[in-house]
Amino acid sequence: MDVIQHILEIRNKISDLKAKNFRIGFVPTMGALHEGHLSLVRKAKEECNIVVVSIFVNPIQFNKPEDLKNYPRTIDNDLLMLEKENCDLVFTPSEAEMYPKTETLSFDFGALDKVMEGAFRPGHFIGVAIVVKKLFEIIQQDKAYFGEKDFQQLQIIKELVRQLNIPVEIIGCPIIREKDGLAMSSRNALLDPKMRILAPEIYKSLQNAALMERSCTPQILKEIVINEINATGLRVEYFEISNPQTLLPISDWKAITDAIGCIAVQAGKVRLIDNIKL
Ligand code: AMP
């Protein structure tokens, strides 16, 4: 497994591989890897000849400086995990190379980046879109793998690729969970013990909502989930029942066959997100 820090070096490596007609699969990450990330790597290994993983904590997608400062960084362990998965290339660029000047690039994603995470984390998705565009241009992958855990992000990346005609196939991969149902996240390591015990209540409540099989209106279901989770000591930031394509909230089940329930919860100092098909 090669670990490459510089853009020029990875570009050269990739163009050699492409000259040999290898299919390249790309998994962008911010490190602090867990089984969720590894599931994307395994899927990429199945479908491509060469798998590239990037590890870059992207400063411009953080809207709170303390969140960026506290973001877990475990590069040595990450590299061991990737080696075990037979990952081929790891790209670990510096901030200086990724952002030689202050970024002015912007995008218009319509409503996609205004709702949910977009409303609570201003600028977050523009920061994500900028880094993903830059990484796609460097890696020149055939396929790129993203988790459905970040459902809104996945929809925005698909829209980015559509708007810019980037030649890449975007593959969405299912959410990987801990045994108790908590969606795996690099941020879980930051949960204090009390919050770690409460955190599985998020998925329990989402599952209960799915079991109700549309027996009440979306609005009432929203209130049930929010009240249930808030009663545990966690604090719901939002729970929206939305159209999975437009991400706009729905008021009537009849409008669509496959709604998505997306939630953000503050668990002490740590913010967690999750989602479920409804
Ligand atoms: P991150 O390092 O948090 O930026 O995540 C990198 C990629 O891994 C993103 O596409 C995430 O959606 C995906 N990912 C993170 N956690 C999970 C999970 N629990 N299950 C599946 N994919 C995940």
PDB file of C-alpha atoms and ligand atoms in Angstrom:
ATOM      1  CA  MET A   1       0.000   0.000   0.000  1.00  0.00           C
ATOM      2  CA  ASP A   2       1.430   3.359  -1.046  1.00  0.00           C
ATOM      3  CA  VAL A   3       0.778   6.411   1.111  1.00  0.00           C
ATOM      4  CA  ILE A   4       1.133   9.563  -0.961  1.00  0.00           C
ATOM      5  CA  GLN A   5       0.990  13.106   0.322  1.00  0.00           C
ATOM      6  CA  HIS A   6       1.591  15.214  -2.758  1.00  0.00           C
ATOM      7  CA  ILE A   7      -0.875  15.950  -5.554  1.00  0.00           C
ATOM      8  CA  LEU A   8       1.687  15.712  -8.352  1.00  0.00           C
ATOM      9  CA  GLU A   9       2.923  12.355  -7.097  1.00  0.00           C
ATOM     10  CA  ILE A  10      -0.547  10.797  -6.893  1.00  0.00           C
ATOM     11  CA  ARG A  11      -1.480  12.259 -10.294  1.00  0.00           C
ATOM     12  CA  ASN A  12       1.550  10.524 -11.852  1.00  0.00           C
ATOM     13  CA  LYS A  13       0.762   7.264 -10.102  1.00  0.00           C
ATOM     14  CA  ILE A  14      -2.885   7.397 -11.248  1.00  0.00           C
ATOM     15  CA  SER A  15      -1.994   8.175 -14.851  1.00  0.00           C
ATOM     16  CA  ASP A  16       0.337   5.131 -14.912  1.00  0.00           C
ATOM     17  CA  LEU A  17      -2.500   2.968 -13.583  1.00  0.00           C
ATOM     18  CA  LYS A  18      -5.019   4.387 -16.045  1.00  0.00           C
ATOM     19  CA  ALA A  19      -2.605   3.725 -18.918  1.00  0.00           C
ATOM     20  CA  LYS A  20      -2.855   0.062 -17.902  1.00  0.00           C
ATOM     21  CA  ASN A  21      -6.659   0.289 -18.099  1.00  0.00           C
ATOM     22  CA  PHE A  22      -7.154  -0.315 -14.385  1.00  0.00           C
ATOM     23  CA  ARG A  23     -10.559   0.684 -13.027  1.00  0.00           C
ATOM     24  CA  ILE A  24     -10.095   3.038 -10.106  1.00  0.00           C
ATOM     25  CA  GLY A  25     -12.421   3.139  -7.101  1.00  0.00           C
ATOM     26  CA  PHE A  26     -12.190   6.108  -4.738  1.00  0.00           C
ATOM     27  CA  VAL A  27     -13.302   6.440  -1.105  1.00  0.00           C
ATOM     28  CA  PRO A  28     -12.948   9.980   0.291  1.00  0.00           C
ATOM     29  CA  THR A  29     -12.746  10.134   4.127  1.00  0.00           C
ATOM     30  CA  MET A  30     -11.710  12.397   6.965  1.00  0.00           C
ATOM     31  CA  GLY A  31      -9.964   9.520   8.752  1.00  0.00           C
ATOM     32  CA  ALA A  32     -10.625   8.124  12.260  1.00  0.00           C
ATOM     33  CA  LEU A  33     -11.703   5.095  10.288  1.00  0.00           C
ATOM     34  CA  HIS A  34     -14.257   2.512  11.436  1.00  0.00           C
ATOM     35  CA  GLU A  35     -16.228  -0.362   9.916  1.00  0.00           C
ATOM     36  CA  GLY A  36     -18.492   2.113   8.077  1.00  0.00           C
ATOM     37  CA  HIS A  37     -15.527   3.440   6.108  1.00  0.00           C
ATOM     38  CA  LEU A  38     -14.156  -0.075   5.610  1.00  0.00           C
ATOM     39  CA  SER A  39     -17.485  -1.215   4.125  1.00  0.00           C
ATOM     40  CA  LEU A  40     -16.972   1.377   1.377  1.00  0.00           C
ATOM     41  CA  VAL A  41     -13.402   0.176   0.822  1.00  0.00           C
ATOM     42  CA  ARG A  42     -14.612  -3.454   0.553  1.00  0.00           C
ATOM     43  CA  LYS A  43     -17.301  -2.513  -1.949  1.00  0.00           C
ATOM     44  CA  ALA A  44     -14.725  -0.594  -4.000  1.00  0.00           C
ATOM     45  CA  LYS A  45     -12.359  -3.598  -3.869  1.00  0.00           C
ATOM     46  CA  GLU A  46     -15.144  -5.822  -5.246  1.00  0.00           C
ATOM     47  CA  GLU A  47     -15.902  -3.513  -8.153  1.00  0.00           C
ATOM     48  CA  CYS A  48     -12.548  -1.967  -9.121  1.00  0.00           C
ATOM     49  CA  ASN A  49      -8.924  -3.010  -9.778  1.00  0.00           C
ATOM     50  CA  ILE A  50      -7.363  -0.254  -7.703  1.00  0.00           C
ATOM     51  CA  VAL A  51      -8.778   1.343  -4.552  1.00  0.00           C
ATOM     52  CA  VAL A  52      -7.715   4.820  -3.477  1.00  0.00           C
ATOM     53  CA  VAL A  53      -8.704   6.181  -0.055  1.00  0.00           C
ATOM     54  CA  SER A  54      -8.139   9.814   0.842  1.00  0.00           C
ATOM     55  CA  ILE A  55      -7.724  10.962   4.427  1.00  0.00           C
ATOM     56  CA  PHE A  56      -8.140  14.700   4.753  1.00  0.00           C
ATOM     57  CA  VAL A  57      -9.884  16.605   7.524  1.00  0.00           C
ATOM     58  CA  ASN A  58     -11.365  19.296   5.320  1.00  0.00           C
ATOM     59  CA  PRO A  59     -11.234  22.571   7.257  1.00  0.00           C
ATOM     60  CA  ILE A  60     -13.679  24.471   5.021  1.00  0.00           C
ATOM     61  CA  GLN A  61     -16.590  22.126   5.734  1.00  0.00           C
ATOM     62  CA  PHE A  62     -16.493  22.818   9.491  1.00  0.00           C
ATOM     63  CA  ASN A  63     -18.713  25.683  10.541  1.00  0.00           C
ATOM     64  CA  LYS A  64     -17.456  25.611  14.154  1.00  0.00           C
ATOM     65  CA  PRO A  65     -13.721  25.971  14.882  1.00  0.00           C
ATOM     66  CA  GLU A  66     -13.933  23.783  18.026  1.00  0.00           C
ATOM     67  CA  ASP A  67     -15.521  20.955  16.002  1.00  0.00           C
ATOM     68  CA  LEU A  68     -12.540  21.060  13.610  1.00  0.00           C
ATOM     69  CA  LYS A  69     -10.086  21.209  16.524  1.00  0.00           C
ATOM     70  CA  ASN A  70     -11.717  18.261  18.337  1.00  0.00           C
ATOM     71  CA  TYR A  71     -12.224  16.083  15.233  1.00  0.00           C
ATOM     72  CA  PRO A  72     -10.485  12.742  15.979  1.00  0.00           C
ATOM     73  CA  ARG A  73      -7.238  12.118  14.117  1.00  0.00           C
ATOM     74  CA  THR A  74      -5.857   8.550  14.205  1.00  0.00           C
ATOM     75  CA  ILE A  75      -3.697   8.332  11.100  1.00  0.00           C
ATOM     76  CA  ASP A  76      -1.387   5.471  12.234  1.00  0.00           C
ATOM     77  CA  ASN A  77      -4.316   3.235  13.106  1.00  0.00           C
ATOM     78  CA  ASP A  78      -6.151   4.274   9.902  1.00  0.00           C
ATOM     79  CA  LEU A  79      -3.205   3.157   7.792  1.00  0.00           C
ATOM     80  CA  LEU A  80      -3.039  -0.208   9.605  1.00  0.00           C
ATOM     81  CA  MET A  81      -6.754  -0.760   8.972  1.00  0.00           C
ATOM     82  CA  LEU A  82      -6.425   0.113   5.277  1.00  0.00           C
ATOM     83  CA  GLU A  83      -3.385  -2.126   4.876  1.00  0.00           C
ATOM     84  CA  LYS A  84      -5.448  -5.051   6.239  1.00  0.00           C
ATOM     85  CA  GLU A  85      -8.160  -4.330   3.647  1.00  0.00           C
ATOM     86  CA  ASN A  86      -5.548  -4.469   0.857  1.00  0.00           C
ATOM     87  CA  CYS A  87      -6.210  -0.862  -0.055  1.00  0.00           C
ATOM     88  CA  ASP A  88      -3.829   0.124  -2.867  1.00  0.00           C
ATOM     89  CA  LEU A  89      -3.258   3.857  -2.431  1.00  0.00           C
ATOM     90  CA  VAL A  90      -3.844   6.299   0.406  1.00  0.00           C
ATOM     91  CA  PHE A  91      -3.823  10.013  -0.357  1.00  0.00           C
ATOM     92  CA  THR A  92      -3.079  12.251   2.652  1.00  0.00           C
ATOM     93  CA  PRO A  93      -2.742  15.777   1.268  1.00  0.00           C
ATOM     94  CA  SER A  94      -1.812  18.838   3.321  1.00  0.00           C
ATOM     95  CA  GLU A  95      -4.148  21.811   3.737  1.00  0.00           C
ATOM     96  CA  ALA A  96      -1.567  24.001   1.990  1.00  0.00           C
ATOM     97  CA  GLU A  97      -1.649  21.864  -1.168  1.00  0.00           C
ATOM     98  CA  MET A  98      -5.413  21.443  -1.212  1.00  0.00           C
ATOM     99  CA  TYR A  99      -6.050  25.133  -0.588  1.00  0.00           C
ATOM    100  CA  PRO A 100      -3.201  27.231  -2.009  1.00  0.00           C
ATOM    101  CA  LYS A 101      -5.464  30.287  -1.862  1.00  0.00           C
ATOM    102  CA  THR A 102      -8.673  31.231  -0.077  1.00  0.00           C
ATOM    103  CA  GLU A 103     -11.529  29.408  -1.797  1.00  0.00           C
ATOM    104  CA  THR A 104     -14.068  31.489  -3.699  1.00  0.00           C
ATOM    105  CA  LEU A 105     -15.723  28.653  -5.629  1.00  0.00           C
ATOM    106  CA  SER A 106     -19.441  28.275  -5.020  1.00  0.00           C
ATOM    107  CA  PHE A 107     -22.364  26.172  -6.208  1.00  0.00           C
ATOM    108  CA  ASP A 108     -26.107  26.445  -6.485  1.00  0.00           C
ATOM    109  CA  PHE A 109     -27.695  23.254  -5.232  1.00  0.00           C
ATOM    110  CA  GLY A 110     -31.173  24.793  -4.962  1.00  0.00           C
ATOM    111  CA  ALA A 111     -33.014  23.459  -1.923  1.00  0.00           C
ATOM    112  CA  LEU A 112     -30.677  20.475  -1.477  1.00  0.00           C
ATOM    113  CA  ASP A 113     -28.176  22.330   0.703  1.00  0.00           C
ATOM    114  CA  LYS A 114     -30.653  24.679   2.397  1.00  0.00           C
ATOM    115  CA  VAL A 115     -32.610  22.133   4.448  1.00  0.00           C
ATOM    116  CA  MET A 116     -31.617  19.927   7.415  1.00  0.00           C
ATOM    117  CA  GLU A 117     -27.793  19.849   7.753  1.00  0.00           C
ATOM    118  CA  GLY A 118     -27.597  22.834   5.413  1.00  0.00           C
ATOM    119  CA  ALA A 119     -29.854  24.916   7.647  1.00  0.00           C
ATOM    120  CA  PHE A 120     -27.983  24.029  10.839  1.00  0.00           C
ATOM    121  CA  ARG A 121     -24.441  24.040   9.395  1.00  0.00           C
ATOM    122  CA  PRO A 122     -24.209  27.075   7.087  1.00  0.00           C
ATOM    123  CA  GLY A 123     -21.541  26.658   4.394  1.00  0.00           C
ATOM    124  CA  HIS A 124     -20.941  23.006   5.263  1.00  0.00           C
ATOM    125  CA  PHE A 125     -22.045  21.503   1.951  1.00  0.00           C
ATOM    126  CA  ILE A 126     -20.257  24.111  -0.184  1.00  0.00           C
ATOM    127  CA  GLY A 127     -17.102  23.095   1.704  1.00  0.00           C
ATOM    128  CA  VAL A 128     -17.852  19.421   1.047  1.00  0.00           C
ATOM    129  CA  ALA A 129     -18.579  20.052  -2.644  1.00  0.00           C
ATOM    130  CA  ILE A 130     -15.348  22.025  -3.114  1.00  0.00           C
ATOM    131  CA  VAL A 131     -13.147  19.350  -1.584  1.00  0.00           C
ATOM    132  CA  VAL A 132     -14.894  16.500  -3.411  1.00  0.00           C
ATOM    133  CA  LYS A 133     -14.578  18.334  -6.757  1.00  0.00           C
ATOM    134  CA  LYS A 134     -10.864  18.882  -6.129  1.00  0.00           C
ATOM    135  CA  LEU A 135     -10.330  15.267  -5.054  1.00  0.00           C
ATOM    136  CA  PHE A 136     -12.272  13.926  -8.064  1.00  0.00           C
ATOM    137  CA  GLU A 137     -10.073  15.991 -10.390  1.00  0.00           C
ATOM    138  CA  ILE A 138      -6.936  14.617  -8.753  1.00  0.00           C
ATOM    139  CA  ILE A 139      -7.936  10.945  -8.475  1.00  0.00           C
ATOM    140  CA  GLN A 140      -9.744  10.591 -11.860  1.00  0.00           C
ATOM    141  CA  GLN A 141     -11.671   7.611 -10.441  1.00  0.00           C
ATOM    142  CA  ASP A 142     -14.190   5.528 -12.364  1.00  0.00           C
ATOM    143  CA  LYS A 143     -16.380   5.062  -9.302  1.00  0.00           C
ATOM    144  CA  ALA A 144     -16.612   6.893  -5.961  1.00  0.00           C
ATOM    145  CA  TYR A 145     -18.182   5.437  -2.823  1.00  0.00           C
ATOM    146  CA  PHE A 146     -20.211   7.360  -0.239  1.00  0.00           C
ATOM    147  CA  GLY A 147     -22.206   6.243   2.795  1.00  0.00           C
ATOM    148  CA  GLU A 148     -25.973   6.626   3.063  1.00  0.00           C
ATOM    149  CA  LYS A 149     -25.310   7.622   6.677  1.00  0.00           C
ATOM    150  CA  ASP A 150     -24.700  11.112   5.249  1.00  0.00           C
ATOM    151  CA  PHE A 151     -27.790  10.903   3.057  1.00  0.00           C
ATOM    152  CA  GLN A 152     -28.032  14.610   2.252  1.00  0.00           C
ATOM    153  CA  GLN A 153     -24.319  14.700   1.376  1.00  0.00           C
ATOM    154  CA  LEU A 154     -24.790  11.756  -0.999  1.00  0.00           C
ATOM    155  CA  GLN A 155     -27.628  13.574  -2.821  1.00  0.00           C
ATOM    156  CA  ILE A 156     -25.528  16.746  -3.075  1.00  0.00           C
ATOM    157  CA  ILE A 157     -22.533  14.848  -4.489  1.00  0.00           C
ATOM    158  CA  LYS A 158     -24.811  13.277  -7.126  1.00  0.00           C
ATOM    159  CA  GLU A 159     -26.059  16.759  -7.996  1.00  0.00           C
ATOM    160  CA  LEU A 160     -22.480  18.139  -8.131  1.00  0.00           C
ATOM    161  CA  VAL A 161     -21.494  15.390 -10.586  1.00  0.00           C
ATOM    162  CA  ARG A 162     -24.618  16.029 -12.648  1.00  0.00           C
ATOM    163  CA  GLN A 163     -24.109  19.817 -12.790  1.00  0.00           C
ATOM    164  CA  LEU A 164     -20.398  19.646 -13.683  1.00  0.00           C
ATOM    165  CA  ASN A 165     -20.642  16.547 -15.901  1.00  0.00           C
ATOM    166  CA  ILE A 166     -17.892  14.868 -13.903  1.00  0.00           C
ATOM    167  CA  PRO A 167     -17.229  11.425 -15.410  1.00  0.00           C
ATOM    168  CA  VAL A 168     -17.650   9.297 -12.273  1.00  0.00           C
ATOM    169  CA  GLU A 169     -20.238   6.824 -11.059  1.00  0.00           C
ATOM    170  CA  ILE A 170     -21.426   7.601  -7.532  1.00  0.00           C
ATOM    171  CA  ILE A 171     -22.166   4.521  -5.440  1.00  0.00           C
ATOM    172  CA  GLY A 172     -24.235   4.889  -2.240  1.00  0.00           C
ATOM    173  CA  CYS A 173     -23.529   2.271   0.452  1.00  0.00           C
ATOM    174  CA  PRO A 174     -25.747   1.222   3.398  1.00  0.00           C
ATOM    175  CA  ILE A 175     -25.288   2.511   6.947  1.00  0.00           C
ATOM    176  CA  ILE A 176     -23.081   0.321   9.144  1.00  0.00           C
ATOM    177  CA  ARG A 177     -24.149   0.230  12.802  1.00  0.00           C
ATOM    178  CA  GLU A 178     -22.776  -0.807  16.168  1.00  0.00           C
ATOM    179  CA  LYS A 179     -24.426  -3.911  17.704  1.00  0.00           C
ATOM    180  CA  ASP A 180     -26.738  -1.637  19.717  1.00  0.00           C
ATOM    181  CA  GLY A 181     -27.896   0.154  16.543  1.00  0.00           C
ATOM    182  CA  LEU A 182     -25.910   3.385  16.843  1.00  0.00           C
ATOM    183  CA  ALA A 183     -24.752   4.430  13.359  1.00  0.00           C
ATOM    184  CA  MET A 184     -20.967   4.222  13.262  1.00  0.00           C
ATOM    185  CA  SER A 185     -19.291   7.619  13.155  1.00  0.00           C
ATOM    186  CA  SER A 186     -15.827   8.984  13.829  1.00  0.00           C
ATOM    187  CA  ARG A 187     -17.519  11.327  16.305  1.00  0.00           C
ATOM    188  CA  ASN A 188     -18.817   8.414  18.443  1.00  0.00           C
ATOM    189  CA  ALA A 189     -15.343   8.233  20.024  1.00  0.00           C
ATOM    190  CA  LEU A 190     -15.977  11.698  21.474  1.00  0.00           C
ATOM    191  CA  LEU A 191     -19.202  10.698  23.302  1.00  0.00           C
ATOM    192  CA  ASP A 192     -18.949  10.738  27.082  1.00  0.00           C
ATOM    193  CA  PRO A 193     -19.973   7.398  28.696  1.00  0.00           C
ATOM    194  CA  LYS A 194     -23.459   8.582  29.687  1.00  0.00           C
ATOM    195  CA  MET A 195     -24.218   9.859  26.193  1.00  0.00           C
ATOM    196  CA  ARG A 196     -22.789   6.693  24.640  1.00  0.00           C
ATOM    197  CA  ILE A 197     -25.412   4.709  26.605  1.00  0.00           C
ATOM    198  CA  LEU A 198     -28.228   7.032  25.462  1.00  0.00           C
ATOM    199  CA  ALA A 199     -27.149   7.350  21.814  1.00  0.00           C
ATOM    200  CA  PRO A 200     -28.710   4.018  20.586  1.00  0.00           C
ATOM    201  CA  GLU A 201     -32.125   5.511  21.468  1.00  0.00           C
ATOM    202  CA  ILE A 202     -31.870   7.481  18.217  1.00  0.00           C
ATOM    203  CA  TYR A 203     -32.024   4.404  15.991  1.00  0.00           C
ATOM    204  CA  LYS A 204     -34.545   2.679  18.303  1.00  0.00           C
ATOM    205  CA  SER A 205     -36.910   5.594  17.828  1.00  0.00           C
ATOM    206  CA  LEU A 206     -36.311   5.658  14.045  1.00  0.00           C
ATOM    207  CA  GLN A 207     -37.081   1.923  13.897  1.00  0.00           C
ATOM    208  CA  ASN A 208     -40.283   2.463  15.891  1.00  0.00           C
ATOM    209  CA  ALA A 209     -41.243   5.145  13.384  1.00  0.00           C
ATOM    210  CA  ALA A 210     -40.694   2.710  10.489  1.00  0.00           C
ATOM    211  CA  LEU A 211     -42.761   0.042  12.284  1.00  0.00           C
ATOM    212  CA  MET A 212     -45.709   2.442  12.500  1.00  0.00           C
ATOM    213  CA  GLU A 213     -46.053   1.998   8.737  1.00  0.00           C
ATOM    214  CA  ARG A 214     -47.552   5.384   7.971  1.00  0.00           C
ATOM    215  CA  SER A 215     -50.425   4.911  10.438  1.00  0.00           C
ATOM    216  CA  CYS A 216     -50.331   8.633  11.305  1.00  0.00           C
ATOM    217  CA  THR A 217     -49.446  11.773   9.346  1.00  0.00           C
ATOM    218  CA  PRO A 218     -45.777  12.679   8.764  1.00  0.00           C
ATOM    219  CA  GLN A 219     -46.252  15.682  11.067  1.00  0.00           C
ATOM    220  CA  ILE A 220     -47.519  13.530  13.959  1.00  0.00           C
ATOM    221  CA  LEU A 221     -44.798  10.934  13.376  1.00  0.00           C
ATOM    222  CA  LYS A 222     -42.212  13.716  13.535  1.00  0.00           C
ATOM    223  CA  GLU A 223     -43.562  14.851  16.902  1.00  0.00           C
ATOM    224  CA  ILE A 224     -43.577  11.281  18.267  1.00  0.00           C
ATOM    225  CA  VAL A 225     -39.927  10.707  17.335  1.00  0.00           C
ATOM    226  CA  ILE A 226     -38.774  14.119  18.600  1.00  0.00           C
ATOM    227  CA  ASN A 227     -40.603  13.707  21.934  1.00  0.00           C
ATOM    228  CA  GLU A 228     -39.387  10.118  22.381  1.00  0.00           C
ATOM    229  CA  ILE A 229     -35.736  11.050  21.871  1.00  0.00           C
ATOM    230  CA  ASN A 230     -35.869  14.290  23.852  1.00  0.00           C
ATOM    231  CA  ALA A 231     -37.379  12.340  26.783  1.00  0.00           C
ATOM    232  CA  THR A 232     -34.141  10.304  27.040  1.00  0.00           C
ATOM    233  CA  GLY A 233     -31.917  13.321  27.720  1.00  0.00           C
ATOM    234  CA  LEU A 234     -30.658  13.599  24.150  1.00  0.00           C
ATOM    235  CA  ARG A 235     -31.663  16.757  22.262  1.00  0.00           C
ATOM    236  CA  VAL A 236     -33.123  16.562  18.763  1.00  0.00           C
ATOM    237  CA  GLU A 237     -31.926  19.364  16.499  1.00  0.00           C
ATOM    238  CA  TYR A 238     -34.227  18.350  13.647  1.00  0.00           C
ATOM    239  CA  PHE A 239     -36.152  15.335  12.429  1.00  0.00           C
ATOM    240  CA  GLU A 240     -37.521  15.712   8.926  1.00  0.00           C
ATOM    241  CA  ILE A 241     -39.542  13.308   6.831  1.00  0.00           C
ATOM    242  CA  SER A 242     -38.581  14.131   3.282  1.00  0.00           C
ATOM    243  CA  ASN A 243     -38.652  13.239  -0.364  1.00  0.00           C
ATOM    244  CA  PRO A 244     -35.320  11.398  -0.854  1.00  0.00           C
ATOM    245  CA  GLN A 245     -34.652  13.105  -4.203  1.00  0.00           C
ATOM    246  CA  THR A 246     -35.562  16.734  -3.479  1.00  0.00           C
ATOM    247  CA  LEU A 247     -34.964  16.478   0.302  1.00  0.00           C
ATOM    248  CA  LEU A 248     -38.021  18.681   0.789  1.00  0.00           C
ATOM    249  CA  PRO A 249     -40.279  17.790   3.736  1.00  0.00           C
ATOM    250  CA  ILE A 250     -43.473  15.934   2.873  1.00  0.00           C
ATOM    251  CA  SER A 251     -46.839  16.606   4.474  1.00  0.00           C
ATOM    252  CA  ASP A 252     -48.651  13.664   2.926  1.00  0.00           C
ATOM    253  CA  TRP A 253     -47.511  10.046   2.549  1.00  0.00           C
ATOM    254  CA  LYS A 254     -49.438   9.695  -0.711  1.00  0.00           C
ATOM    255  CA  ALA A 255     -46.944  11.987  -2.445  1.00  0.00           C
ATOM    256  CA  ILE A 256     -44.168   9.336  -2.541  1.00  0.00           C
ATOM    257  CA  THR A 257     -43.557   5.629  -2.002  1.00  0.00           C
ATOM    258  CA  ASP A 258     -40.135   5.968  -0.403  1.00  0.00           C
ATOM    259  CA  ALA A 259     -39.766   8.752   2.146  1.00  0.00           C
ATOM    260  CA  ILE A 260     -36.615   9.270   4.195  1.00  0.00           C
ATOM    261  CA  GLY A 261     -36.522  10.303   7.841  1.00  0.00           C
ATOM    262  CA  CYS A 262     -33.360  12.282   8.625  1.00  0.00           C
ATOM    263  CA  ILE A 263     -32.340  13.258  12.123  1.00  0.00           C
ATOM    264  CA  ALA A 264     -29.649  15.280  13.895  1.00  0.00           C
ATOM    265  CA  VAL A 265     -29.255  14.931  17.640  1.00  0.00           C
ATOM    266  CA  GLN A 266     -27.048  16.679  20.144  1.00  0.00           C
ATOM    267  CA  ALA A 267     -25.653  14.054  22.541  1.00  0.00           C
ATOM    268  CA  GLY A 268     -23.920  16.236  25.114  1.00  0.00           C
ATOM    269  CA  LYS A 269     -21.179  18.018  23.180  1.00  0.00           C
ATOM    270  CA  VAL A 270     -21.345  15.632  20.220  1.00  0.00           C
ATOM    271  CA  ARG A 271     -23.673  16.028  17.265  1.00  0.00           C
ATOM    272  CA  LEU A 272     -24.917  12.787  15.672  1.00  0.00           C
ATOM    273  CA  ILE A 273     -26.900  12.202  12.476  1.00  0.00           C
ATOM    274  CA  ASP A 274     -28.819   9.182  11.238  1.00  0.00           C
ATOM    275  CA  ASN A 275     -31.632   8.327   8.846  1.00  0.00           C
ATOM    276  CA  ILE A 276     -34.152   5.623   7.961  1.00  0.00           C
ATOM    277  CA  LYS A 277     -36.394   4.803   5.005  1.00  0.00           C
ATOM    278  CA  LEU A 278     -40.065   5.309   5.901  1.00  0.00           C
TER     279      LEU A 278
HETATM  280  P1  AMP B   1     -16.247  10.846   6.898  1.00  0.00           P
HETATM  281  O1  AMP B   1     -14.882  10.337   7.208  1.00  0.00           O
HETATM  282  O2  AMP B   1     -17.126  10.995   8.096  1.00  0.00           O
HETATM  283  O3  AMP B   1     -16.228  12.060   6.006  1.00  0.00           O
HETATM  284  O4  AMP B   1     -16.947   9.706   6.052  1.00  0.00           O
HETATM  285  C1  AMP B   1     -16.368   9.220   4.860  1.00  0.00           C
HETATM  286  C2  AMP B   1     -17.379   8.378   4.142  1.00  0.00           C
HETATM  287  O5  AMP B   1     -17.754   7.267   4.960  1.00  0.00           O
HETATM  288  C3  AMP B   1     -18.670   9.136   3.821  1.00  0.00           C
HETATM  289  O6  AMP B   1     -19.113   8.761   2.520  1.00  0.00           O
HETATM  290  C4  AMP B   1     -19.614   8.655   4.885  1.00  0.00           C
HETATM  291  O7  AMP B   1     -20.983   8.709   4.506  1.00  0.00           O
HETATM  292  C5  AMP B   1     -19.162   7.208   5.042  1.00  0.00           C
HETATM  293  N1  AMP B   1     -19.592   6.686   6.330  1.00  0.00           N
HETATM  294  C6  AMP B   1     -19.354   7.229   7.560  1.00  0.00           C
HETATM  295  N2  AMP B   1     -19.952   6.489   8.516  1.00  0.00           N
HETATM  296  C7  AMP B   1     -20.593   5.482   7.897  1.00  0.00           C
HETATM  297  C8  AMP B   1     -21.407   4.386   8.328  1.00  0.00           C
HETATM  298  N3  AMP B   1     -21.694   4.206   9.614  1.00  0.00           N
HETATM  299  N4  AMP B   1     -21.893   3.533   7.415  1.00  0.00           N
HETATM  300  C9  AMP B   1     -21.625   3.726   6.092  1.00  0.00           C
HETATM  301  N5  AMP B   1     -20.867   4.729   5.611  1.00  0.00           N
HETATM  302  C10 AMP B   1     -20.360   5.590   6.494  1.00  0.00           C
END
